[in-house]
XYZ file of C-alpha atoms in Angstrom:
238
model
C -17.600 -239.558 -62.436
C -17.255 -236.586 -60.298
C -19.660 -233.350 -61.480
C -17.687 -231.118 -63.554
C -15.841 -228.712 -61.128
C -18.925 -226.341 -60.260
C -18.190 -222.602 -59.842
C -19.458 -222.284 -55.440
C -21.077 -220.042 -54.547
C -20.185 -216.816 -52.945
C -18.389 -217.317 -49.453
C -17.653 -221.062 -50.376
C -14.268 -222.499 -51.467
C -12.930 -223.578 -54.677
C -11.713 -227.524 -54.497
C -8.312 -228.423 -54.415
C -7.974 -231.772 -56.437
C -10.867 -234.334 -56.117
C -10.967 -238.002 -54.682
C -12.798 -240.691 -56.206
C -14.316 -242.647 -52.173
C -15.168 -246.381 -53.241
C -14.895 -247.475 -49.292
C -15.517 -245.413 -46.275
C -12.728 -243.438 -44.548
C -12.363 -244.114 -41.221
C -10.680 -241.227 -39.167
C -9.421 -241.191 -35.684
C -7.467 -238.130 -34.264
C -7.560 -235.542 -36.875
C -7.879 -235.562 -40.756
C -6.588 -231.920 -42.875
C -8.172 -232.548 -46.196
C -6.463 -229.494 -47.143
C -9.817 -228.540 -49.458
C -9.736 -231.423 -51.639
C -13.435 -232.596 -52.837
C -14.531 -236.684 -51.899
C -17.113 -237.557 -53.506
C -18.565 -241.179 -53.479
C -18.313 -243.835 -55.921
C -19.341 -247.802 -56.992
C -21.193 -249.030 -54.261
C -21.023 -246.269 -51.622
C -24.438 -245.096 -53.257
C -25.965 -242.383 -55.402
C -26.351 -239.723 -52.559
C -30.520 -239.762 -53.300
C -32.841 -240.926 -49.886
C -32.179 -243.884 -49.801
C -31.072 -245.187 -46.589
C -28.555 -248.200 -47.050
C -26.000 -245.716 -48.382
C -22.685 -245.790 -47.001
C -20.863 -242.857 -44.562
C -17.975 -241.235 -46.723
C -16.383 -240.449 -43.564
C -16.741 -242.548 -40.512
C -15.001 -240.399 -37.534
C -14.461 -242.199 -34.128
C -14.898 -241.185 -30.719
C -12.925 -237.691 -30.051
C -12.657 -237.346 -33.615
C -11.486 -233.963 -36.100
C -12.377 -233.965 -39.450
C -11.540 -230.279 -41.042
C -11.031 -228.602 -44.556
C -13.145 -231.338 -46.373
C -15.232 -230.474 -49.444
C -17.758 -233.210 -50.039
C -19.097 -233.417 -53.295
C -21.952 -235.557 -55.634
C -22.847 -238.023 -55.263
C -22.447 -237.450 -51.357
C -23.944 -240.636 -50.083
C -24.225 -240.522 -46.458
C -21.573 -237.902 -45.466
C -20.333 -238.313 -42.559
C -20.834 -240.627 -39.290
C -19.890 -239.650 -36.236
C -19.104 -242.236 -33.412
C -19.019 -240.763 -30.191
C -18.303 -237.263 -29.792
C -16.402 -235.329 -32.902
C -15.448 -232.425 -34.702
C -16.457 -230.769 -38.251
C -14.525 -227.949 -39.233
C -14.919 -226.026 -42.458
C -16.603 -228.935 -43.703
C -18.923 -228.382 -47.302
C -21.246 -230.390 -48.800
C -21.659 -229.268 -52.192
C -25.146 -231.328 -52.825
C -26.336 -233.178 -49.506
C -26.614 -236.961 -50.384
C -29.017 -239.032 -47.713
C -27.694 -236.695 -44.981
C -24.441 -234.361 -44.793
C -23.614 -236.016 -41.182
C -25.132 -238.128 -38.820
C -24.427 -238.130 -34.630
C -24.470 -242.076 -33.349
C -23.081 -242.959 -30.485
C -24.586 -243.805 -26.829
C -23.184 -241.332 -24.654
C -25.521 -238.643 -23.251
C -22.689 -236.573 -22.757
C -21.063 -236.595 -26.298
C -20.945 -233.445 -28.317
C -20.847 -233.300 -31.837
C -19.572 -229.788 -32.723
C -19.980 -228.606 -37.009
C -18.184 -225.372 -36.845
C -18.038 -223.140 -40.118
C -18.089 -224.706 -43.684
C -21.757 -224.825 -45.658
C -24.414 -227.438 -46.752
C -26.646 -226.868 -50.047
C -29.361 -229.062 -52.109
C -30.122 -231.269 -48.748
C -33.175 -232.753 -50.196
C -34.514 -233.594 -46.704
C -32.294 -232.834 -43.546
C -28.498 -231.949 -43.450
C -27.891 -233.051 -40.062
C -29.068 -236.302 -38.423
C -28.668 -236.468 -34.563
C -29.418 -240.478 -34.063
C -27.665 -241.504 -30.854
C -27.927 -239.541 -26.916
C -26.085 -235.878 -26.633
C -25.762 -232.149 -27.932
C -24.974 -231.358 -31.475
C -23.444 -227.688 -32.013
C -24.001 -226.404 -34.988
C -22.012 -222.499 -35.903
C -20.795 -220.419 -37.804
C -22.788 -222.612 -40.968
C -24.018 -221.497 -44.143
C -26.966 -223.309 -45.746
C -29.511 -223.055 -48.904
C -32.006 -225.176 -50.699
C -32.710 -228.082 -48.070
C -35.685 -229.399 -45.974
C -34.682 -229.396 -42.237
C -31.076 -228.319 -41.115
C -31.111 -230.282 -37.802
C -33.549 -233.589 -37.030
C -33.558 -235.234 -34.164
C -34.315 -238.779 -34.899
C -38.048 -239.573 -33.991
C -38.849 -243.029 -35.168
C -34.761 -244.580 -34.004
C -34.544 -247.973 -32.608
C -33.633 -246.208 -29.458
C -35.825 -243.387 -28.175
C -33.154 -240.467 -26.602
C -33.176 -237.134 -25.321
C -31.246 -234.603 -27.992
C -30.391 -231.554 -27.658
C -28.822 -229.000 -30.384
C -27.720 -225.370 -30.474
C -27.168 -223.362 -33.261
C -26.001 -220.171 -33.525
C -24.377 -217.597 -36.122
C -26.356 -219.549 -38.744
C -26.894 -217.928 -42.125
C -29.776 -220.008 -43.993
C -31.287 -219.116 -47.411
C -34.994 -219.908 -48.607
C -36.190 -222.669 -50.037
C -35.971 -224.633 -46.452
C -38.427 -226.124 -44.435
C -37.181 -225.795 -40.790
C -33.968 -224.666 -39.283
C -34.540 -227.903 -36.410
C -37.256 -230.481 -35.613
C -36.822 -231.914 -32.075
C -39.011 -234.360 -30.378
C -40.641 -232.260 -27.210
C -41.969 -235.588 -26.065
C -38.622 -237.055 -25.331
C -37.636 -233.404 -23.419
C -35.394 -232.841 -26.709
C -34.422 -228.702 -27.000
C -33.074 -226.289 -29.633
C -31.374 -223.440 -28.568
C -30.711 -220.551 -31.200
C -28.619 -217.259 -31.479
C -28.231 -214.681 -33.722
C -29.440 -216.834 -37.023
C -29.930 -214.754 -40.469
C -32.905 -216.099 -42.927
C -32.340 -214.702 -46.209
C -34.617 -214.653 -49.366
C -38.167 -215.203 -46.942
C -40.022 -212.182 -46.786
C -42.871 -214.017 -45.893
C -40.704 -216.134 -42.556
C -42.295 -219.037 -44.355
C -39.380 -221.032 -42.506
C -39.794 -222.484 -39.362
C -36.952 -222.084 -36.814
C -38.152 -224.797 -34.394
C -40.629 -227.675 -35.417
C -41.646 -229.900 -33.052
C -42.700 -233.249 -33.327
C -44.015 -236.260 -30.788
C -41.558 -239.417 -31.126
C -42.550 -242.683 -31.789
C -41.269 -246.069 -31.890
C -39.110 -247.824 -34.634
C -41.609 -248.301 -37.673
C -44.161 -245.669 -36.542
C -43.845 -242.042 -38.475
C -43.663 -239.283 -35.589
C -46.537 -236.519 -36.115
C -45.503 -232.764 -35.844
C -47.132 -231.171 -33.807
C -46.367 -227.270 -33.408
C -43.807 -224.829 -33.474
C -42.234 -222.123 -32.219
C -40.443 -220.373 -29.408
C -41.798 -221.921 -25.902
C -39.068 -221.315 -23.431
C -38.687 -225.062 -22.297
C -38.072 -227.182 -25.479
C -37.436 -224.352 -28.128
C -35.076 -221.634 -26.928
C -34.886 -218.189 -28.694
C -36.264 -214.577 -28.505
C -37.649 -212.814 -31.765
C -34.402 -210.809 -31.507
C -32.194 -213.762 -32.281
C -33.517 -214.557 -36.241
C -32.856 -211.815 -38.454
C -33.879 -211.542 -41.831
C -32.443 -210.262 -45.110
């Protein structure tokens, strides 16, 4: 059963009807969910860490997915094959990950533009396959990294992500870990950090990849003009 109906937060939308998800939706072109909540059931998984849950949404190559409310249990959000589109997507409590970029294509984009993310017990964003992930014009709260670029995949790639116009509230680990041996970068712009009057959030966390099996070691942070790309004047906080 769904969660009762939970009153969101300010700035987030109410649901319009909720969908019971019991196999994943595959979407090619573009999918208008109007604001209706999916949230996962039977064997799609319980949206907690573990990672054999199922993608709510599978979107293929060139895919749109917009006006989407995911609720609990989320399982594994979203998967993105190739290069896609997330538009006013929420996740009202992050299951194994909000949405994950596969693919093979070092020139795919995955582009989240507006919508929200809370309760992301780990990361919200999963960037697993070659390319640039975009992330704007996103609220998010409670959750351990926004962005991770994979650094333990069966395939070791360069990443890249950007994020800017962000609005992210304490408790949260790191706004993006990147792997700087793999020449991965993070670019950011005008991103707000509210509730952390002690910047106890790291913006950029950087980590060396390993192989499939191995844990990757972090191993600094911080603005460094070749793998993580801001000025002190682009984080703000409130």
């Amino acid at each position: 059963t769904p969660t009762s109906n939970p009153t969101p937060p300010s700035g987030w939308p109410g649901a319009n009807g909720s969908q019971a998800v019991t196999s994943t939706i595959s979407v090619s072109g573009t999918m208008d969910g109007n604001l209706r909540r999916y949230y996962a059931s039977g064997a799609m998984g319980d949206g907690g860490q573990s990672e054999s849950q199922k993608p709510i949404f599978e979107l293929a190559n060139g895919a749109t997915l917009k006006n989407v409310i995911i609720g609990s249990p989320g399982a594994d959000g979203v998967h993105c094959l190739g290069s896609c589109t997330l538009q006013n997507v929420w996740w009202e409590d992050v299951g194994e990950d909000a949405a994950t970029l596969l693919g093979s294509s070092s020139s795919q984009v995955m582009t989240i533009d507006g919508g929200g993310a809370r309760s992301a017990s780990d990361k919200v964003f999963q960037h697993n396959g070659p390319g640039t992930m975009v992330i704007r014009n996103f609220q998010v709260d409670n959750f351990g990294k926004l962005y991770r670029a994979c650094g333990n995949c069966t395939n070791s790639y360069q990443r890249h992500v950007q994020m800017s116009n962000i609005v992210a509230t304490y408790p949260g680990k790191a706004l993006a870990g990147i792997n700087t041996n793999w020449g991965d970068t993070a670019r950011f712009s005008n991103i707000t950090i509210k509730n952390d009057p002690d910047h106890k959030m790291i913006v950029c966390l950087k980590y060396k990849g390993v192989p499939k099996g191995s844990e990757p070691t972090e191993i600094g942070s911080g603005a460094d003009g070749t793998n993580c790309l801001y000025s002190a004047s682009d984080i703000h906080y409130q």
